[in-house]
Amino acid sequence: MILNAYQISKSYHNGEKELHVLRNVDLELQQGEIITIMGQSGAGKTTLLNILGTLDRSDSGSVSICGLDISQLTEKKLSELRNKQLGFVFQFHHLLPEFTAMENVLMPALIAGDELNARERADELFDYVDMTERRNHYPSQLSGGERQRVAVLRALILKPGVVLADEPTGNLDESNADRLLNLFHKINDDFNQAFVITTHNPNVSDIGNRRFVLENETLNRIDSI
Ligand SMILES: Nc1ncnc2c1ncn2[C@@H]1O[C@H](COP(=O)(O)OP(=O)(O)OP(=O)(O)O)[C@@H](O)[C@H]1O
Ligand SMILES: [Mg+2]
């Protein structure tokens, strides 16, 4: 098991008001599995993904990644685990504008002090998405679809246990969204890479080995059609 979330609950407090977002949510992700999570705007998808990705804490419940209970880890160990085992793809690519595509992809490796091995892998990854010619371009010189592919490569550079993708196609037109979906599929097939993907888009939901919808604070399985 790559990731195990158990009985996750979360509310936000805005002044007097309490907003319950997640109630006793369980999620188990196996090696090589794709889980997709649909849900309306405000349902709590980003909140859940941030908790799974150790970027935010739940009020109760536990999260284990690669068998490690994250509540037992020091901040240092936690950031090491986050950098090594988790890849993030956001709705807006979040590439650093002052660095080239290649430098952006290498960033997690630089942080981990593992640049030497990463360079070769980065070359392979750019080739893998047919972007070798564009690897020295800055984000502003790339199309939206290309930027999102670069963001995916950055998530993959350290071969994480799981890639968490929050509405990765939310900002793309249909053909770029399809292309990104095919890429997720191919990465999953070729590298046995596990994904948790949130989305509004039924086409994205369909690539899940298990598909869920987040509504009324709970995560419910969508039956196979
Ligand atoms: N830091 C915060 N403080 C207070 N309320 C918050 C905070 N973050 C999110 N919320 C609220 O919690 C609810 C869930 O937000 P979340 O961003 O997880 O939804 P979402 O499913 O990702 O929505 P979208 O599809 O629009 O991205 C929303 O009602 C939101 O306004
Ligand atoms: Mg969101």
PDB file of C-alpha atoms in Angstrom, residues 68-154:
ATOM      1  CA  LEU A  68       4.921   5.664   7.596  1.00  0.00           C
ATOM      2  CA  ASP A  69       2.357   7.417   9.787  1.00  0.00           C
ATOM      3  CA  ILE A  70       3.000  11.063   8.938  1.00  0.00           C
ATOM      4  CA  SER A  71       1.925  12.291  12.372  1.00  0.00           C
ATOM      5  CA  GLN A  72       4.967  10.488  13.815  1.00  0.00           C
ATOM      6  CA  LEU A  73       7.478  12.278  11.593  1.00  0.00           C
ATOM      7  CA  THR A  74       9.515  15.387  12.348  1.00  0.00           C
ATOM      8  CA  GLU A  75       9.081  18.364   9.978  1.00  0.00           C
ATOM      9  CA  LYS A  76      12.401  17.481   8.352  1.00  0.00           C
ATOM     10  CA  LYS A  77      11.491  13.831   7.764  1.00  0.00           C
ATOM     11  CA  LEU A  78       8.078  14.899   6.552  1.00  0.00           C
ATOM     12  CA  SER A  79       9.471  17.279   3.950  1.00  0.00           C
ATOM     13  CA  GLU A  80      11.927  14.588   2.809  1.00  0.00           C
ATOM     14  CA  LEU A  81       9.067  12.136   2.436  1.00  0.00           C
ATOM     15  CA  ARG A  82       6.969  14.733   0.609  1.00  0.00           C
ATOM     16  CA  ASN A  83       9.761  15.540  -1.801  1.00  0.00           C
ATOM     17  CA  LYS A  84      10.691  11.922  -2.469  1.00  0.00           C
ATOM     18  CA  GLN A  85       7.392  10.049  -2.423  1.00  0.00           C
ATOM     19  CA  LEU A  86       4.835  12.609  -3.544  1.00  0.00           C
ATOM     20  CA  GLY A  87       4.562  14.333  -6.898  1.00  0.00           C
ATOM     21  CA  PHE A  88       2.149  17.249  -7.245  1.00  0.00           C
ATOM     22  CA  VAL A  89       0.368  18.498 -10.337  1.00  0.00           C
ATOM     23  CA  PHE A  90      -1.845  21.524  -9.784  1.00  0.00           C
ATOM     24  CA  GLN A  91      -4.677  23.010 -11.801  1.00  0.00           C
ATOM     25  CA  PHE A  92      -2.430  25.890 -12.775  1.00  0.00           C
ATOM     26  CA  HIS A  93       0.961  24.424 -13.519  1.00  0.00           C
ATOM     27  CA  HIS A  94       2.813  26.390 -10.789  1.00  0.00           C
ATOM     28  CA  LEU A  95       6.026  26.394 -12.782  1.00  0.00           C
ATOM     29  CA  LEU A  96       8.606  28.935 -11.687  1.00  0.00           C
ATOM     30  CA  PRO A  97       8.628  31.622 -14.401  1.00  0.00           C
ATOM     31  CA  GLU A  98      12.296  32.567 -14.039  1.00  0.00           C
ATOM     32  CA  PHE A  99      13.517  29.011 -14.641  1.00  0.00           C
ATOM     33  CA  THR A 100      13.510  26.995 -17.872  1.00  0.00           C
ATOM     34  CA  ALA A 101      11.352  23.914 -18.345  1.00  0.00           C
ATOM     35  CA  MET A 102      14.407  21.729 -17.658  1.00  0.00           C
ATOM     36  CA  GLU A 103      15.304  23.645 -14.494  1.00  0.00           C
ATOM     37  CA  ASN A 104      11.720  23.400 -13.266  1.00  0.00           C
ATOM     38  CA  VAL A 105      11.711  19.647 -13.807  1.00  0.00           C
ATOM     39  CA  LEU A 106      15.045  19.318 -11.984  1.00  0.00           C
ATOM     40  CA  MET A 107      13.923  21.434  -9.013  1.00  0.00           C
ATOM     41  CA  PRO A 108      12.795  18.559  -6.738  1.00  0.00           C
ATOM     42  CA  ALA A 109      16.098  16.783  -7.463  1.00  0.00           C
ATOM     43  CA  LEU A 110      18.071  19.934  -6.632  1.00  0.00           C
ATOM     44  CA  ILE A 111      16.223  20.172  -3.335  1.00  0.00           C
ATOM     45  CA  ALA A 112      16.964  16.499  -2.645  1.00  0.00           C
ATOM     46  CA  GLY A 113      20.637  16.957  -3.617  1.00  0.00           C
ATOM     47  CA  ASP A 114      20.328  14.372  -6.369  1.00  0.00           C
ATOM     48  CA  GLU A 115      20.859  16.415  -9.511  1.00  0.00           C
ATOM     49  CA  LEU A 116      23.388  14.183 -11.235  1.00  0.00           C
ATOM     50  CA  ASN A 117      21.129  11.158 -11.738  1.00  0.00           C
ATOM     51  CA  ALA A 118      18.153  13.388 -12.328  1.00  0.00           C
ATOM     52  CA  ARG A 119      19.603  15.093 -15.395  1.00  0.00           C
ATOM     53  CA  GLU A 120      19.636  11.872 -17.396  1.00  0.00           C
ATOM     54  CA  ARG A 121      16.135  11.028 -16.255  1.00  0.00           C
ATOM     55  CA  ALA A 122      14.929  14.526 -17.117  1.00  0.00           C
ATOM     56  CA  ASP A 123      16.323  14.120 -20.652  1.00  0.00           C
ATOM     57  CA  GLU A 124      14.469  10.820 -20.963  1.00  0.00           C
ATOM     58  CA  LEU A 125      11.271  12.369 -19.656  1.00  0.00           C
ATOM     59  CA  PHE A 126      11.392  15.294 -22.086  1.00  0.00           C
ATOM     60  CA  ASP A 127      11.927  12.791 -24.879  1.00  0.00           C
ATOM     61  CA  TYR A 128       9.034  10.724 -23.517  1.00  0.00           C
ATOM     62  CA  VAL A 129       6.618  13.656 -23.974  1.00  0.00           C
ATOM     63  CA  ASP A 130       8.192  14.817 -27.254  1.00  0.00           C
ATOM     64  CA  MET A 131       9.451  18.051 -25.772  1.00  0.00           C
ATOM     65  CA  THR A 132      13.214  17.654 -26.103  1.00  0.00           C
ATOM     66  CA  GLU A 133      13.359  20.687 -28.387  1.00  0.00           C
ATOM     67  CA  ARG A 134      11.531  22.806 -25.858  1.00  0.00           C
ATOM     68  CA  ARG A 135      13.268  21.896 -22.638  1.00  0.00           C
ATOM     69  CA  ASN A 136      15.280  25.131 -22.485  1.00  0.00           C
ATOM     70  CA  HIS A 137      12.256  27.356 -22.990  1.00  0.00           C
ATOM     71  CA  TYR A 138      10.810  29.404 -20.184  1.00  0.00           C
ATOM     72  CA  PRO A 139       7.209  28.718 -19.082  1.00  0.00           C
ATOM     73  CA  SER A 140       6.033  31.940 -20.779  1.00  0.00           C
ATOM     74  CA  GLN A 141       7.338  30.522 -24.077  1.00  0.00           C
ATOM     75  CA  LEU A 142       5.294  27.318 -23.790  1.00  0.00           C
ATOM     76  CA  SER A 143       1.653  26.586 -24.564  1.00  0.00           C
ATOM     77  CA  GLY A 144      -0.739  25.731 -21.738  1.00  0.00           C
ATOM     78  CA  GLY A 145      -0.664  22.042 -22.643  1.00  0.00           C
ATOM     79  CA  GLU A 146       3.133  22.032 -22.789  1.00  0.00           C
ATOM     80  CA  ARG A 147       3.377  23.737 -19.412  1.00  0.00           C
ATOM     81  CA  GLN A 148       1.100  21.144 -17.894  1.00  0.00           C
ATOM     82  CA  ARG A 149       3.240  18.353 -19.382  1.00  0.00           C
ATOM     83  CA  VAL A 150       6.333  19.966 -17.869  1.00  0.00           C
ATOM     84  CA  ALA A 151       4.517  20.091 -14.517  1.00  0.00           C
ATOM     85  CA  VAL A 152       3.846  16.351 -14.858  1.00  0.00           C
ATOM     86  CA  LEU A 153       7.523  15.662 -15.576  1.00  0.00           C
ATOM     87  CA  ARG A 154       8.479  17.668 -12.502  1.00  0.00           C
TER      88      ARG A 154
END
